[in-house]
PDB file of C-alpha atoms in Angstrom:
ATOM      1  CA  MET A   1      -9.841 -42.767  -0.911  1.00  0.00           C
ATOM      2  CA  LYS A   2     -11.218 -42.602  -4.425  1.00  0.00           C
ATOM      3  CA  ASP A   3     -14.764 -43.549  -5.391  1.00  0.00           C
ATOM      4  CA  ASP A   4     -15.708 -42.870  -8.992  1.00  0.00           C
ATOM      5  CA  PHE A   5     -19.416 -42.678  -8.178  1.00  0.00           C
ATOM      6  CA  ALA A   6     -18.761 -40.246  -5.324  1.00  0.00           C
ATOM      7  CA  ASP A   7     -16.792 -37.998  -7.690  1.00  0.00           C
ATOM      8  CA  LEU A   8     -19.601 -38.081 -10.256  1.00  0.00           C
ATOM      9  CA  ALA A   9     -22.228 -37.515  -7.560  1.00  0.00           C
ATOM     10  CA  VAL A  10     -20.449 -34.357  -6.409  1.00  0.00           C
ATOM     11  CA  LEU A  11     -20.213 -33.025  -9.965  1.00  0.00           C
ATOM     12  CA  ASP A  12     -23.825 -33.874 -10.771  1.00  0.00           C
ATOM     13  CA  ALA A  13     -25.100 -32.404  -7.510  1.00  0.00           C
ATOM     14  CA  TYR A  14     -23.125 -29.197  -8.071  1.00  0.00           C
ATOM     15  CA  LYS A  15     -24.305 -28.914 -11.677  1.00  0.00           C
ATOM     16  CA  TRP A  16     -27.935 -29.232 -10.585  1.00  0.00           C
ATOM     17  CA  TRP A  17     -27.302 -26.826  -7.719  1.00  0.00           C
ATOM     18  CA  ILE A  18     -26.118 -23.979  -9.937  1.00  0.00           C
ATOM     19  CA  VAL A  19     -28.612 -24.669 -12.731  1.00  0.00           C
ATOM     20  CA  SER A  20     -31.772 -25.444 -10.740  1.00  0.00           C
ATOM     21  CA  ASP A  21     -31.652 -26.194  -7.026  1.00  0.00           C
ATOM     22  CA  PHE A  22     -30.212 -22.926  -5.713  1.00  0.00           C
ATOM     23  CA  GLY A  23     -32.724 -20.891  -7.711  1.00  0.00           C
ATOM     24  CA  PHE A  24     -35.638 -23.094  -6.716  1.00  0.00           C
ATOM     25  CA  LEU A  25     -34.744 -22.774  -3.017  1.00  0.00           C
ATOM     26  CA  GLN A  26     -34.790 -19.005  -3.518  1.00  0.00           C
ATOM     27  CA  LEU A  27     -38.114 -19.346  -5.325  1.00  0.00           C
ATOM     28  CA  THR A  28     -39.671 -21.084  -2.311  1.00  0.00           C
ATOM     29  CA  GLY A  29     -38.055 -18.648   0.134  1.00  0.00           C
ATOM     30  CA  VAL A  30     -35.843 -21.234   1.865  1.00  0.00           C
ATOM     31  CA  LEU A  31     -32.871 -19.152   0.691  1.00  0.00           C
ATOM     32  CA  ASP A  32     -32.987 -15.375   0.380  1.00  0.00           C
ATOM     33  CA  GLU A  33     -31.763 -13.362  -2.605  1.00  0.00           C
ATOM     34  CA  HIS A  34     -28.184 -13.511  -1.303  1.00  0.00           C
ATOM     35  CA  GLY A  35     -28.247 -17.271  -0.701  1.00  0.00           C
ATOM     36  CA  ASN A  36     -28.595 -16.985   3.067  1.00  0.00           C
ATOM     37  CA  ASP A  37     -31.121 -18.957   5.089  1.00  0.00           C
ATOM     38  CA  GLY A  38     -34.656 -17.665   4.670  1.00  0.00           C
ATOM     39  CA  LEU A  39     -37.931 -19.317   5.630  1.00  0.00           C
ATOM     40  CA  GLU A  40     -37.885 -22.389   7.866  1.00  0.00           C
ATOM     41  CA  ILE A  41     -40.603 -23.913   5.659  1.00  0.00           C
ATOM     42  CA  GLY A  42     -40.809 -22.627   2.107  1.00  0.00           C
ATOM     43  CA  ARG A  43     -43.911 -21.956   0.044  1.00  0.00           C
ATOM     44  CA  PHE A  44     -44.897 -22.097  -3.606  1.00  0.00           C
ATOM     45  CA  ASP A  45     -47.916 -21.450  -5.773  1.00  0.00           C
ATOM     46  CA  LYS A  46     -49.062 -23.595  -8.684  1.00  0.00           C
ATOM     47  CA  ASP A  47     -46.751 -21.986 -11.227  1.00  0.00           C
ATOM     48  CA  ALA A  48     -43.647 -22.277  -9.054  1.00  0.00           C
ATOM     49  CA  MET A  49     -44.517 -25.866  -8.209  1.00  0.00           C
ATOM     50  CA  ARG A  50     -44.883 -26.657 -11.916  1.00  0.00           C
ATOM     51  CA  ARG A  51     -41.439 -25.188 -12.643  1.00  0.00           C
ATOM     52  CA  ILE A  52     -39.832 -27.459 -10.079  1.00  0.00           C
ATOM     53  CA  ALA A  53     -41.894 -30.455 -11.187  1.00  0.00           C
ATOM     54  CA  ARG A  54     -40.853 -29.965 -14.818  1.00  0.00           C
ATOM     55  CA  ALA A  55     -37.169 -29.770 -13.908  1.00  0.00           C
ATOM     56  CA  TYR A  56     -37.463 -32.976 -11.914  1.00  0.00           C
ATOM     57  CA  THR A  57     -39.562 -34.759 -14.581  1.00  0.00           C
ATOM     58  CA  VAL A  58     -42.612 -35.278 -12.379  1.00  0.00           C
ATOM     59  CA  SER A  59     -44.869 -32.610 -13.901  1.00  0.00           C
ATOM     60  CA  ARG A  60     -46.447 -35.197 -16.217  1.00  0.00           C
ATOM     61  CA  ASN A  61     -47.800 -37.026 -13.161  1.00  0.00           C
ATOM     62  CA  ILE A  62     -49.777 -33.976 -12.033  1.00  0.00           C
ATOM     63  CA  PRO A  63     -52.861 -33.633 -14.288  1.00  0.00           C
ATOM     64  CA  SER A  64     -53.274 -30.273 -16.021  1.00  0.00           C
ATOM     65  CA  HIS A  65     -56.887 -30.491 -17.231  1.00  0.00           C
ATOM     66  CA  GLU A  66     -59.718 -28.276 -15.926  1.00  0.00           C
ATOM     67  CA  GLY A  67     -57.551 -25.181 -15.726  1.00  0.00           C
ATOM     68  CA  ASP A  68     -54.811 -27.017 -13.839  1.00  0.00           C
ATOM     69  CA  ALA A  69     -57.112 -27.299 -10.841  1.00  0.00           C
ATOM     70  CA  GLN A  70     -55.352 -30.336  -9.374  1.00  0.00           C
ATOM     71  CA  ALA A  71     -51.981 -28.604  -9.490  1.00  0.00           C
ATOM     72  CA  SER A  72     -53.483 -25.632  -7.646  1.00  0.00           C
ATOM     73  CA  THR A  73     -54.937 -27.950  -5.014  1.00  0.00           C
ATOM     74  CA  LEU A  74     -51.670 -29.848  -4.602  1.00  0.00           C
ATOM     75  CA  ALA A  75     -49.602 -26.665  -4.283  1.00  0.00           C
ATOM     76  CA  ALA A  76     -51.975 -25.384  -1.601  1.00  0.00           C
ATOM     77  CA  LEU A  77     -51.795 -28.677   0.306  1.00  0.00           C
ATOM     78  CA  LEU A  78     -47.996 -28.834   0.159  1.00  0.00           C
ATOM     79  CA  SER A  79     -47.604 -25.212   1.259  1.00  0.00           C
ATOM     80  CA  GLY A  80     -50.381 -25.408   3.821  1.00  0.00           C
ATOM     81  CA  ALA A  81     -50.173 -25.324   7.586  1.00  0.00           C
ATOM     82  CA  ASP A  82     -51.384 -28.912   7.940  1.00  0.00           C
ATOM     83  CA  LEU A  83     -48.302 -30.407   6.257  1.00  0.00           C
ATOM     84  CA  ALA A  84     -45.706 -28.110   7.846  1.00  0.00           C
ATOM     85  CA  PRO A  85     -45.350 -30.178  11.059  1.00  0.00           C
ATOM     86  CA  ALA A  86     -44.520 -33.269   8.983  1.00  0.00           C
ATOM     87  CA  LEU A  87     -41.703 -31.395   7.245  1.00  0.00           C
ATOM     88  CA  ARG A  88     -40.135 -30.591  10.627  1.00  0.00           C
ATOM     89  CA  LEU A  89     -40.017 -34.235  11.732  1.00  0.00           C
ATOM     90  CA  PRO A  90     -36.796 -36.262  11.928  1.00  0.00           C
ATOM     91  CA  PHE A  91     -35.930 -38.241   8.804  1.00  0.00           C
ATOM     92  CA  ALA A  92     -37.640 -41.577   9.502  1.00  0.00           C
ATOM     93  CA  GLU A  93     -40.770 -39.953  10.923  1.00  0.00           C
ATOM     94  CA  ARG A  94     -40.979 -37.518   8.028  1.00  0.00           C
ATOM     95  CA  ALA A  95     -40.848 -40.461   5.622  1.00  0.00           C
ATOM     96  CA  VAL A  96     -43.807 -42.098   7.349  1.00  0.00           C
ATOM     97  CA  ALA A  97     -45.779 -38.841   7.451  1.00  0.00           C
ATOM     98  CA  LEU A  98     -45.158 -38.111   3.771  1.00  0.00           C
ATOM     99  CA  THR A  99     -46.108 -41.665   2.817  1.00  0.00           C
ATOM    100  CA  GLU A 100     -49.409 -41.136   4.613  1.00  0.00           C
ATOM    101  CA  PHE A 101     -49.823 -37.839   2.739  1.00  0.00           C
ATOM    102  CA  VAL A 102     -49.155 -39.579  -0.589  1.00  0.00           C
ATOM    103  CA  ASN A 103     -51.746 -42.250   0.170  1.00  0.00           C
ATOM    104  CA  ALA A 104     -54.326 -39.703   1.297  1.00  0.00           C
ATOM    105  CA  ASN A 105     -53.902 -37.319  -1.644  1.00  0.00           C
ATOM    106  CA  PRO A 106     -53.847 -39.171  -4.979  1.00  0.00           C
ATOM    107  CA  VAL A 107     -54.221 -37.183  -8.174  1.00  0.00           C
ATOM    108  CA  LYS A 108     -56.960 -38.068 -10.649  1.00  0.00           C
ATOM    109  CA  LEU A 109     -55.900 -38.918 -14.186  1.00  0.00           C
ATOM    110  CA  ALA A 110     -58.427 -38.733 -16.994  1.00  0.00           C
ATOM    111  CA  SER A 111     -59.157 -42.197 -18.419  1.00  0.00           C
ATOM    112  CA  LYS A 112     -58.807 -42.787 -22.157  1.00  0.00           C
ATOM    113  CA  ASP A 113     -62.435 -43.864 -22.501  1.00  0.00           C
ATOM    114  CA  GLU A 114     -63.670 -40.831 -20.497  1.00  0.00           C
ATOM    115  CA  SER A 115     -65.116 -43.044 -17.778  1.00  0.00           C
ATOM    116  CA  GLN A 116     -64.261 -42.632 -14.100  1.00  0.00           C
ATOM    117  CA  PRO A 117     -60.897 -40.902 -13.532  1.00  0.00           C
ATOM    118  CA  ILE A 118     -57.963 -43.056 -12.473  1.00  0.00           C
ATOM    119  CA  GLU A 119     -56.382 -42.272  -9.115  1.00  0.00           C
ATOM    120  CA  LYS A 120     -52.573 -42.185  -8.995  1.00  0.00           C
ATOM    121  CA  LYS A 121     -50.353 -41.819  -5.943  1.00  0.00           C
ATOM    122  CA  ILE A 122     -47.410 -39.584  -6.785  1.00  0.00           C
ATOM    123  CA  ALA A 123     -44.821 -40.699  -4.247  1.00  0.00           C
ATOM    124  CA  SER A 124     -41.691 -39.543  -6.055  1.00  0.00           C
ATOM    125  CA  ALA A 125     -43.181 -36.154  -6.903  1.00  0.00           C
ATOM    126  CA  ILE A 126     -44.129 -35.456  -3.287  1.00  0.00           C
ATOM    127  CA  THR A 127     -40.659 -36.309  -1.967  1.00  0.00           C
ATOM    128  CA  LYS A 128     -39.057 -34.045  -4.580  1.00  0.00           C
ATOM    129  CA  LEU A 129     -41.395 -31.092  -4.227  1.00  0.00           C
ATOM    130  CA  THR A 130     -41.227 -31.089  -0.427  1.00  0.00           C
ATOM    131  CA  TRP A 131     -37.425 -31.072  -0.510  1.00  0.00           C
ATOM    132  CA  PHE A 132     -37.682 -27.541  -1.880  1.00  0.00           C
ATOM    133  CA  LEU A 133     -39.988 -26.550   0.972  1.00  0.00           C
ATOM    134  CA  GLN A 134     -37.750 -28.040   3.688  1.00  0.00           C
ATOM    135  CA  PRO A 135     -34.489 -29.560   2.403  1.00  0.00           C
ATOM    136  CA  ASP A 136     -32.839 -30.143   5.760  1.00  0.00           C
ATOM    137  CA  ASP A 137     -32.514 -33.765   6.890  1.00  0.00           C
ATOM    138  CA  TRP A 138     -34.133 -35.077   3.693  1.00  0.00           C
ATOM    139  CA  THR A 139     -33.433 -36.731   0.356  1.00  0.00           C
ATOM    140  CA  ILE A 140     -35.710 -37.497  -2.571  1.00  0.00           C
ATOM    141  CA  PHE A 141     -37.068 -40.822  -3.816  1.00  0.00           C
ATOM    142  CA  ASP A 142     -37.443 -42.101  -7.351  1.00  0.00           C
ATOM    143  CA  LYS A 143     -37.183 -45.282  -9.412  1.00  0.00           C
ATOM    144  CA  TYR A 144     -33.396 -45.323  -9.609  1.00  0.00           C
ATOM    145  CA  VAL A 145     -32.464 -44.622  -5.992  1.00  0.00           C
ATOM    146  CA  GLY A 146     -35.035 -47.213  -4.943  1.00  0.00           C
ATOM    147  CA  VAL A 147     -33.470 -49.800  -7.250  1.00  0.00           C
ATOM    148  CA  ALA A 148     -29.975 -49.015  -5.950  1.00  0.00           C
ATOM    149  CA  VAL A 149     -30.921 -49.643  -2.335  1.00  0.00           C
ATOM    150  CA  LEU A 150     -33.716 -52.238  -2.570  1.00  0.00           C
ATOM    151  CA  ARG A 151     -32.632 -54.063  -5.754  1.00  0.00           C
ATOM    152  CA  ARG A 152     -36.193 -54.069  -7.066  1.00  0.00           C
ATOM    153  CA  GLU A 153     -38.240 -51.713  -9.199  1.00  0.00           C
ATOM    154  CA  GLY A 154     -41.129 -49.610  -7.985  1.00  0.00           C
ATOM    155  CA  THR A 155     -42.230 -46.016  -7.529  1.00  0.00           C
ATOM    156  CA  GLY A 156     -45.255 -46.438  -5.264  1.00  0.00           C
ATOM    157  CA  SER A 157     -45.713 -45.544  -1.620  1.00  0.00           C
ATOM    158  CA  LYS A 158     -44.680 -49.017  -0.379  1.00  0.00           C
ATOM    159  CA  GLN A 159     -41.378 -48.803  -2.246  1.00  0.00           C
ATOM    160  CA  MET A 160     -40.957 -45.260  -0.979  1.00  0.00           C
ATOM    161  CA  LEU A 161     -41.413 -46.258   2.657  1.00  0.00           C
ATOM    162  CA  SER A 162     -39.102 -49.276   2.313  1.00  0.00           C
ATOM    163  CA  TYR A 163     -36.442 -47.083   0.739  1.00  0.00           C
ATOM    164  CA  TYR A 164     -36.427 -44.553   3.557  1.00  0.00           C
ATOM    165  CA  ALA A 165     -36.488 -47.324   6.155  1.00  0.00           C
ATOM    166  CA  GLU A 166     -33.290 -48.755   4.645  1.00  0.00           C
ATOM    167  CA  LEU A 167     -31.568 -45.366   4.749  1.00  0.00           C
ATOM    168  CA  ALA A 168     -32.748 -44.382   8.213  1.00  0.00           C
ATOM    169  CA  GLY A 169     -30.226 -46.253  10.361  1.00  0.00           C
ATOM    170  CA  GLU A 170     -27.178 -44.466   8.950  1.00  0.00           C
ATOM    171  CA  TRP A 171     -28.845 -41.382   7.537  1.00  0.00           C
ATOM    172  CA  ARG A 172     -27.960 -38.895  10.265  1.00  0.00           C
ATOM    173  CA  LYS A 173     -24.260 -39.812  10.330  1.00  0.00           C
ATOM    174  CA  ILE A 174     -23.804 -39.919   6.561  1.00  0.00           C
ATOM    175  CA  SER A 175     -25.839 -36.833   5.692  1.00  0.00           C
ATOM    176  CA  ALA A 176     -24.202 -34.788   8.462  1.00  0.00           C
ATOM    177  CA  GLY A 177     -20.759 -35.826   7.239  1.00  0.00           C
ATOM    178  CA  LEU A 178     -21.535 -34.785   3.676  1.00  0.00           C
ATOM    179  CA  CYS A 179     -23.095 -31.480   4.700  1.00  0.00           C
ATOM    180  CA  GLU A 180     -20.059 -30.694   6.855  1.00  0.00           C
ATOM    181  CA  ALA A 181     -17.692 -31.538   3.993  1.00  0.00           C
ATOM    182  CA  CYS A 182     -19.603 -29.190   1.695  1.00  0.00           C
ATOM    183  CA  ALA A 183     -19.336 -26.350   4.195  1.00  0.00           C
ATOM    184  CA  VAL A 184     -15.606 -26.970   4.747  1.00  0.00           C
ATOM    185  CA  HIS A 185     -14.935 -26.573   1.034  1.00  0.00           C
ATOM    186  CA  GLY A 186     -17.006 -23.419   0.701  1.00  0.00           C
ATOM    187  CA  PHE A 187     -20.268 -24.833  -0.651  1.00  0.00           C
ATOM    188  CA  ASN A 188     -23.761 -24.564   0.783  1.00  0.00           C
ATOM    189  CA  ARG A 189     -24.122 -27.374   3.301  1.00  0.00           C
ATOM    190  CA  ARG A 190     -27.435 -28.463   1.744  1.00  0.00           C
ATOM    191  CA  LEU A 191     -25.487 -29.649  -1.273  1.00  0.00           C
ATOM    192  CA  GLY A 192     -24.661 -32.649   0.917  1.00  0.00           C
ATOM    193  CA  TYR A 193     -28.234 -33.917   0.721  1.00  0.00           C
ATOM    194  CA  ARG A 194     -28.111 -33.707  -3.059  1.00  0.00           C
ATOM    195  CA  ILE A 195     -24.849 -35.684  -3.128  1.00  0.00           C
ATOM    196  CA  VAL A 196     -26.619 -38.563  -1.358  1.00  0.00           C
ATOM    197  CA  ASP A 197     -29.343 -38.537  -3.991  1.00  0.00           C
ATOM    198  CA  LYS A 198     -26.942 -38.386  -6.931  1.00  0.00           C
ATOM    199  CA  PHE A 199     -24.720 -41.142  -5.514  1.00  0.00           C
ATOM    200  CA  LEU A 200     -27.653 -43.530  -5.153  1.00  0.00           C
ATOM    201  CA  PHE A 201     -29.193 -42.405  -8.451  1.00  0.00           C
ATOM    202  CA  LEU A 202     -26.016 -43.178 -10.390  1.00  0.00           C
ATOM    203  CA  HIS A 203     -25.716 -46.595  -8.769  1.00  0.00           C
ATOM    204  CA  GLY A 204     -29.310 -47.272  -9.762  1.00  0.00           C
ATOM    205  CA  ILE A 205     -28.673 -46.175 -13.351  1.00  0.00           C
ATOM    206  CA  GLY A 206     -25.681 -48.516 -13.453  1.00  0.00           C
ATOM    207  CA  MET A 207     -27.901 -51.504 -12.666  1.00  0.00           C
ATOM    208  CA  TYR A 208     -29.699 -51.241 -16.013  1.00  0.00           C
ATOM    209  CA  VAL A 209     -28.570 -52.944 -19.213  1.00  0.00           C
ATOM    210  CA  PRO A 210     -29.830 -52.623 -22.799  1.00  0.00           C
ATOM    211  CA  GLY A 211     -32.820 -54.844 -23.578  1.00  0.00           C
ATOM    212  CA  THR A 212     -35.986 -54.912 -25.660  1.00  0.00           C
ATOM    213  CA  ARG A 213     -39.722 -54.649 -25.120  1.00  0.00           C
ATOM    214  CA  LYS A 214     -42.092 -57.398 -26.244  1.00  0.00           C
ATOM    215  CA  ASN A 215     -42.724 -55.428 -29.434  1.00  0.00           C
ATOM    216  CA  GLY A 216     -39.012 -55.288 -30.172  1.00  0.00           C
ATOM    217  CA  GLU A 217     -38.450 -51.668 -29.151  1.00  0.00           C
ATOM    218  CA  PRO A 218     -35.264 -50.996 -27.152  1.00  0.00           C
ATOM    219  CA  ARG A 219     -35.550 -50.450 -23.412  1.00  0.00           C
ATOM    220  CA  ASP A 220     -33.287 -50.586 -20.393  1.00  0.00           C
ATOM    221  CA  VAL A 221     -33.708 -53.690 -18.237  1.00  0.00           C
ATOM    222  CA  LEU A 222     -32.819 -54.052 -14.556  1.00  0.00           C
ATOM    223  CA  ASP A 223     -29.979 -56.485 -13.889  1.00  0.00           C
ATOM    224  CA  LYS A 224     -30.514 -57.520 -10.274  1.00  0.00           C
ATOM    225  CA  LYS A 225     -27.228 -59.429 -10.322  1.00  0.00           C
ATOM    226  CA  SER A 226     -25.136 -56.411 -11.288  1.00  0.00           C
ATOM    227  CA  ARG A 227     -22.087 -55.959  -9.103  1.00  0.00           C
ATOM    228  CA  LEU A 228     -20.688 -52.718  -7.755  1.00  0.00           C
ATOM    229  CA  ALA A 229     -17.474 -53.063  -9.739  1.00  0.00           C
ATOM    230  CA  ASP A 230     -19.342 -53.225 -13.047  1.00  0.00           C
ATOM    231  CA  ARG A 231     -21.726 -50.305 -12.691  1.00  0.00           C
ATOM    232  CA  PHE A 232     -19.399 -47.396 -13.338  1.00  0.00           C
ATOM    233  CA  ALA A 233     -18.442 -48.831 -16.740  1.00  0.00           C
ATOM    234  CA  SER A 234     -22.019 -49.681 -17.717  1.00  0.00           C
ATOM    235  CA  ALA A 235     -23.468 -48.370 -20.969  1.00  0.00           C
ATOM    236  CA  SER A 236     -26.187 -46.582 -18.980  1.00  0.00           C
ATOM    237  CA  VAL A 237     -23.709 -44.574 -16.901  1.00  0.00           C
ATOM    238  CA  ALA A 238     -21.289 -43.780 -19.742  1.00  0.00           C
ATOM    239  CA  PRO A 239     -23.138 -40.790 -21.279  1.00  0.00           C
ATOM    240  CA  ILE A 240     -23.702 -39.234 -17.851  1.00  0.00           C
ATOM    241  CA  ARG A 241     -20.047 -39.749 -16.944  1.00  0.00           C
ATOM    242  CA  ASP A 242     -18.840 -38.199 -20.197  1.00  0.00           C
ATOM    243  CA  SER A 243     -21.195 -35.235 -19.841  1.00  0.00           C
ATOM    244  CA  LEU A 244     -20.085 -34.530 -16.272  1.00  0.00           C
ATOM    245  CA  HIS A 245     -16.406 -34.787 -17.145  1.00  0.00           C
ATOM    246  CA  SER A 246     -17.013 -32.275 -19.932  1.00  0.00           C
ATOM    247  CA  PHE A 247     -18.833 -30.016 -17.469  1.00  0.00           C
ATOM    248  CA  ALA A 248     -15.938 -30.222 -15.005  1.00  0.00           C
ATOM    249  CA  SER A 249     -13.360 -29.403 -17.672  1.00  0.00           C
ATOM    250  CA  ALA A 250     -15.076 -26.069 -18.309  1.00  0.00           C
ATOM    251  CA  LEU A 251     -14.996 -24.960 -14.662  1.00  0.00           C
ATOM    252  CA  PRO A 252     -12.385 -22.570 -13.247  1.00  0.00           C
ATOM    253  CA  THR A 253      -9.284 -24.354 -11.939  1.00  0.00           C
ATOM    254  CA  ASP A 254      -9.787 -23.377  -8.301  1.00  0.00           C
ATOM    255  CA  LEU A 255     -13.440 -24.461  -8.313  1.00  0.00           C
ATOM    256  CA  ASN A 256     -12.528 -27.753  -9.941  1.00  0.00           C
ATOM    257  CA  ALA A 257      -9.900 -28.346  -7.265  1.00  0.00           C
ATOM    258  CA  ARG A 258     -12.439 -27.748  -4.497  1.00  0.00           C
ATOM    259  CA  LEU A 259     -14.911 -30.132  -6.135  1.00  0.00           C
ATOM    260  CA  ASN A 260     -12.191 -32.775  -6.463  1.00  0.00           C
ATOM    261  CA  GLN A 261     -11.379 -32.477  -2.776  1.00  0.00           C
ATOM    262  CA  LEU A 262     -15.063 -32.608  -1.915  1.00  0.00           C
ATOM    263  CA  GLY A 263     -15.316 -35.767  -4.022  1.00  0.00           C
ATOM    264  CA  ARG A 264     -12.548 -37.403  -1.992  1.00  0.00           C
ATOM    265  CA  ASP A 265     -14.140 -36.382   1.285  1.00  0.00           C
ATOM    266  CA  ALA A 266     -17.567 -37.519   0.097  1.00  0.00           C
ATOM    267  CA  ALA A 267     -16.099 -40.900  -0.831  1.00  0.00           C
ATOM    268  CA  SER A 268     -14.749 -41.313   2.699  1.00  0.00           C
ATOM    269  CA  VAL A 269     -18.120 -40.461   4.208  1.00  0.00           C
ATOM    270  CA  LEU A 270     -20.144 -42.650   1.835  1.00  0.00           C
ATOM    271  CA  ALA A 271     -17.792 -45.599   2.364  1.00  0.00           C
ATOM    272  CA  ALA A 272     -19.175 -45.856   5.896  1.00  0.00           C
ATOM    273  CA  ALA A 273     -22.729 -46.352   4.613  1.00  0.00           C
ATOM    274  CA  ASN A 274     -24.157 -49.818   4.116  1.00  0.00           C
ATOM    275  CA  TRP A 275     -26.824 -48.760   1.615  1.00  0.00           C
ATOM    276  CA  ILE A 276     -25.251 -50.221  -1.530  1.00  0.00           C
ATOM    277  CA  LYS A 277     -24.353 -53.911  -1.620  1.00  0.00           C
ATOM    278  CA  ASP A 278     -23.350 -56.593  -4.081  1.00  0.00           C
ATOM    279  CA  PRO A 279     -25.984 -59.323  -4.572  1.00  0.00           C
ATOM    280  CA  ALA A 280     -25.658 -62.248  -2.179  1.00  0.00           C
TER     281      ALA A 280
END
């Protein structure tokens, strides 16, 4: 079985794994210096958290004024003993617990007129940062994966909870299948969780079409009527597709062959999921 998005998801997940994810999991102690399992629940300080947040484009949502005090507080909360039990929960329960954490711990953004600070709930950032503390049985949330599954835009805690609720029914079967496929082909099994994210992310990207803002500036606009067959060829996916194909062409032949086989196996696993649908 061939699935173009599954192939791209495998390549994108592997690219991020060797460039960022593997090193970040070592940084938090989840993997040791040799890549073996380390801490059950990882830890990070403010600086390590910032490094991960920058790579995953959520650093801008964590205010840096007053000596980066809020980042220090957030890093301590995420690495603290109080949150650790939530990170050990099964998928659906972890989603609920992290949503409660998001709602209870907004960051405070400085207002432009220097009046009262504006509180912001950083749902996507929390799901991403905590993946690096406990990646097992988890996937991250952002605008694009939410759009792919829910067919509506949003990055808040309500969208976050709805997204995980939609995944929950088939999550264990699909994620286990992907993790097993990764291990069979000689990759770290946790790459399977990243393949889920990249697969949904790419579908979400493919639902956007070129448009304009009210002031005439170009912007991507969500096409809620987009069909599965059209997304891979969309203008939004094209540069990612071309970049990943270029990346793959530079890999050693044997590694490329293993990634191709993993792509086929991932397609078979993901075909059993009911997360992505054409509009009614």
